[in-house]
Amino acid sequence: YGTAKAWGWANGNTGAFNGSMNATGTRTGVGTYVVTFDTPMPNANYSITTSLSNSGSSNGLPRIVSTGDQTATGFRVFIKNSDDLVLDWDYSFAVFDNTPAEVALTTFGDVINYNGASAWGRVAGGSGNLENGSNIKSVTRTGTGAYSVVFTTPMPNNTYAINGSAASATGTAIFQASAITPNGFNVAMT
C-alpha cells in the first residue's frame, strides 16, 4: 500500500511532462491542464498530491486551486494566484490508491518489484533537521523557509517529481522546488 500509481512533473507552458510514470499531460488553457493515465485506474477513488516549482509567470504567487473532473482515466489541474488570476506554472503530482503494490517473488527467494517513492522526508521547519525519511542524506537550512536536500543514492537523472507540503503559523505555505539535479534539489516555502 502507499505506492504511487502515477506521477509527473509538468512544464506549465505546454503541459507536457519532463518526467512521468503512467501519465501524459496536456495544457488546455491558461493555468488549466489535463492528466491522462496511460493505464486507467480501477476507479476514481484515488488521492492526488500536488506541488509547484518556482518557475513560471511572475504575476503573484501561485497556488494549486484544485484538481477536478477525477475519473478512472485521469483528472484536471487548475492553477491560480492569490488574486484569483489564472496562470501557467510548472507543477508535479503523485497519485495513490488503496491497491497494494505488486510483489513478484522469484524461484530463488524474495525479489520485490516496488515502484514507490525513491526518497521521502519529514523536516522540522525551524531547524531544518531531518526527522524521518528514506534516501535523504542531508537537509540544510539555507535561509528563512529555504532548504537544500541531498539524496543518499542519486536519482538516474533530473526528471523526477517532487511533491510536498508545508505549514506556517498563518496557514498552509506554498512549497516550491528548484535546482533539481540527480543529487538533490532546493525547496522554498512562501
Coordinates of C-alpha atoms in Angstrom, one line a residue:
Y1 CA 0.0 0.0 0.0
G2 CA 1.0 3.6 -0.3
T3 CA 2.9 3.3 -3.6
A4 CA 2.5 5.9 -6.3
K5 CA 0.3 4.5 -9.2
A6 CA 1.2 7.6 -11.4
W7 CA 3.4 10.7 -11.1
G8 CA 4.5 13.5 -13.3
W9 CA 6.5 16.7 -13.4
A10 CA 4.8 19.1 -15.8
N11 CA 6.0 22.1 -17.9
G12 CA 3.5 24.8 -17.1
N13 CA 3.8 26.4 -20.5
T14 CA 3.0 23.3 -22.5
G15 CA 1.5 20.8 -20.0
A16 CA 3.9 18.2 -21.3
F17 CA 5.8 16.1 -18.6
N18 CA 9.5 16.4 -18.1
G19 CA 9.3 13.0 -16.3
S20 CA 6.4 10.7 -15.5
M21 CA 5.1 7.3 -14.8
N22 CA 1.8 6.0 -16.1
A23 CA 0.6 9.5 -17.2
T24 CA 0.7 12.1 -20.0
G25 CA -0.2 15.7 -19.7
T26 CA -1.6 18.5 -21.8
R27 CA -2.4 22.2 -21.3
T28 CA -5.9 23.0 -22.3
G29 CA -5.8 26.7 -21.5
V30 CA -4.0 29.2 -19.2
G31 CA -3.5 27.5 -15.9
T32 CA -5.6 24.5 -16.9
Y33 CA -4.1 21.1 -17.5
V34 CA -5.3 17.5 -18.2
V35 CA -3.6 14.5 -16.8
T36 CA -4.4 11.2 -18.6
F37 CA -3.4 7.8 -17.2
D38 CA -1.6 5.5 -19.6
T39 CA -3.2 2.6 -17.8
P40 CA -6.6 3.7 -16.2
M41 CA -7.1 3.3 -12.5
P42 CA -9.7 0.7 -11.3
N43 CA -12.0 3.5 -10.3
A44 CA -11.9 7.2 -9.4
N45 CA -11.2 6.6 -5.7
Y46 CA -7.6 7.7 -5.6
S47 CA -5.7 10.5 -3.9
I48 CA -3.7 13.2 -5.7
T49 CA -0.9 15.2 -4.1
T50 CA 0.5 18.2 -5.9
S51 CA 3.2 20.8 -5.5
L52 CA 4.6 23.8 -7.6
S53 CA 8.1 24.5 -8.8
N54 CA 9.4 28.1 -8.7
S55 CA 9.4 28.6 -12.5
G56 CA 6.6 30.2 -14.4
S57 CA 4.7 33.5 -14.5
S58 CA 5.7 36.3 -12.0
N59 CA 2.1 37.5 -11.7
G60 CA 1.8 36.8 -8.0
L61 CA 2.4 33.7 -6.0
P62 CA 0.6 30.7 -7.5
R63 CA -1.4 28.1 -5.6
I64 CA -3.0 25.0 -7.0
V65 CA -6.6 25.8 -6.6
S66 CA -7.9 22.4 -7.3
T67 CA -7.8 19.1 -9.1
G68 CA -11.1 18.1 -10.5
D69 CA -13.0 16.0 -13.0
Q70 CA -11.4 13.0 -11.4
T71 CA -12.2 9.8 -13.3
A72 CA -10.6 6.4 -13.7
T73 CA -8.8 7.8 -16.8
G74 CA -7.4 11.0 -15.3
F75 CA -8.1 14.4 -13.8
R76 CA -7.6 18.2 -14.3
V77 CA -5.3 20.6 -12.5
F78 CA -6.2 24.3 -12.1
I79 CA -3.6 26.9 -11.0
K80 CA -4.4 30.5 -9.9
N81 CA -2.6 33.1 -7.8
S82 CA -3.8 34.6 -4.6
D83 CA -5.7 37.3 -6.5
D84 CA -7.6 34.5 -8.4
L85 CA -5.7 35.2 -11.6
V86 CA -5.3 32.0 -13.7
L87 CA -1.7 31.4 -14.6
D88 CA 0.7 28.8 -16.1
W89 CA 3.1 27.2 -13.6
D90 CA 5.3 24.1 -13.5
Y91 CA 3.7 21.5 -11.2
S92 CA 4.2 17.9 -10.1
F93 CA 1.8 15.3 -8.8
A94 CA 1.6 11.8 -7.5
V95 CA -1.5 9.5 -7.4
F96 CA -2.1 6.9 -4.7
D97 CA -4.9 4.4 -4.1
N98 CA -5.6 1.6 -1.7
T99 CA -4.4 -1.2 -4.0
P100 CA -1.3 -3.0 -2.8
A101 CA 1.9 -2.8 -4.7
E102 CA 2.6 -5.8 -7.0
V103 CA 5.1 -8.1 -5.5
A104 CA 7.0 -10.7 -7.5
L105 CA 8.9 -13.5 -5.9
T106 CA 11.4 -15.4 -7.9
T107 CA 12.2 -19.1 -7.5
F108 CA 15.4 -18.0 -5.8
G109 CA 13.9 -16.1 -2.9
D110 CA 12.4 -12.7 -2.5
V111 CA 12.9 -10.1 -5.2
I112 CA 10.3 -7.4 -4.7
N113 CA 9.2 -5.1 -7.5
Y114 CA 8.3 -1.8 -5.9
N115 CA 7.6 1.4 -7.6
G116 CA 7.1 3.6 -4.6
A117 CA 8.8 6.8 -3.6
S118 CA 12.5 6.8 -4.3
A119 CA 13.0 9.2 -1.4
W120 CA 10.9 10.9 1.2
G121 CA 11.5 13.0 4.3
R122 CA 9.9 14.9 7.1
V123 CA 11.8 18.1 8.0
A124 CA 11.5 20.3 11.1
G125 CA 10.6 23.8 9.8
G126 CA 12.6 26.0 12.1
S127 CA 15.9 24.0 12.3
G128 CA 15.8 22.1 9.0
N129 CA 16.5 18.9 10.9
L130 CA 15.5 15.7 9.1
E131 CA 13.1 14.0 11.5
N132 CA 12.4 10.9 9.4
G133 CA 12.9 9.7 5.8
S134 CA 14.4 7.4 3.3
N135 CA 17.2 8.0 0.8
I136 CA 17.8 11.5 2.2
K137 CA 21.5 12.1 3.1
S138 CA 21.0 15.6 4.4
V139 CA 18.8 18.6 4.6
T140 CA 20.4 22.0 5.1
R141 CA 18.5 25.2 6.1
T142 CA 19.9 27.9 3.7
G143 CA 17.6 30.7 4.8
T144 CA 14.1 31.5 6.1
G145 CA 11.9 28.9 4.5
A146 CA 14.7 27.7 2.3
Y147 CA 16.3 24.2 2.4
S148 CA 18.8 22.2 0.3
V149 CA 18.0 18.4 0.1
V150 CA 20.7 15.9 -0.9
F151 CA 20.0 12.2 -1.7
T152 CA 21.9 9.3 -0.2
T153 CA 21.7 7.5 -3.6
P154 CA 21.3 9.9 -6.5
M155 CA 18.4 9.6 -9.0
P156 CA 19.2 8.3 -12.5
N157 CA 18.5 11.8 -13.9
N158 CA 16.8 15.1 -13.1
T159 CA 13.3 14.1 -14.4
Y160 CA 11.7 13.0 -11.2
A161 CA 8.6 14.5 -9.5
I162 CA 8.8 16.3 -6.1
N163 CA 5.7 16.6 -4.0
G164 CA 5.5 18.3 -0.7
S165 CA 3.5 20.4 1.7
A166 CA 4.4 23.0 4.3
A167 CA 2.6 24.5 7.2
S168 CA 3.2 28.0 8.6
A169 CA 1.9 30.0 11.5
T170 CA -0.6 31.8 9.2
G171 CA -1.8 28.6 7.5
T172 CA -0.6 26.5 4.6
A173 CA 2.5 27.7 2.9
I174 CA 3.4 27.3 -0.8
F175 CA 6.0 24.5 -1.4
Q176 CA 8.3 25.2 -4.4
A177 CA 11.1 23.0 -5.6
S178 CA 14.0 24.3 -7.8
A179 CA 17.6 23.4 -8.8
I180 CA 16.6 19.8 -9.4
T181 CA 19.6 17.5 -10.1
P182 CA 20.2 13.8 -9.8
N183 CA 21.8 14.5 -6.4
G184 CA 19.1 16.6 -4.9
F185 CA 17.0 19.8 -5.0
N186 CA 16.2 23.1 -3.2
V187 CA 13.0 23.9 -1.5
A188 CA 11.5 27.3 -0.8
M189 CA 8.3 27.9 1.2
T190 CA 6.4 31.2 0.9

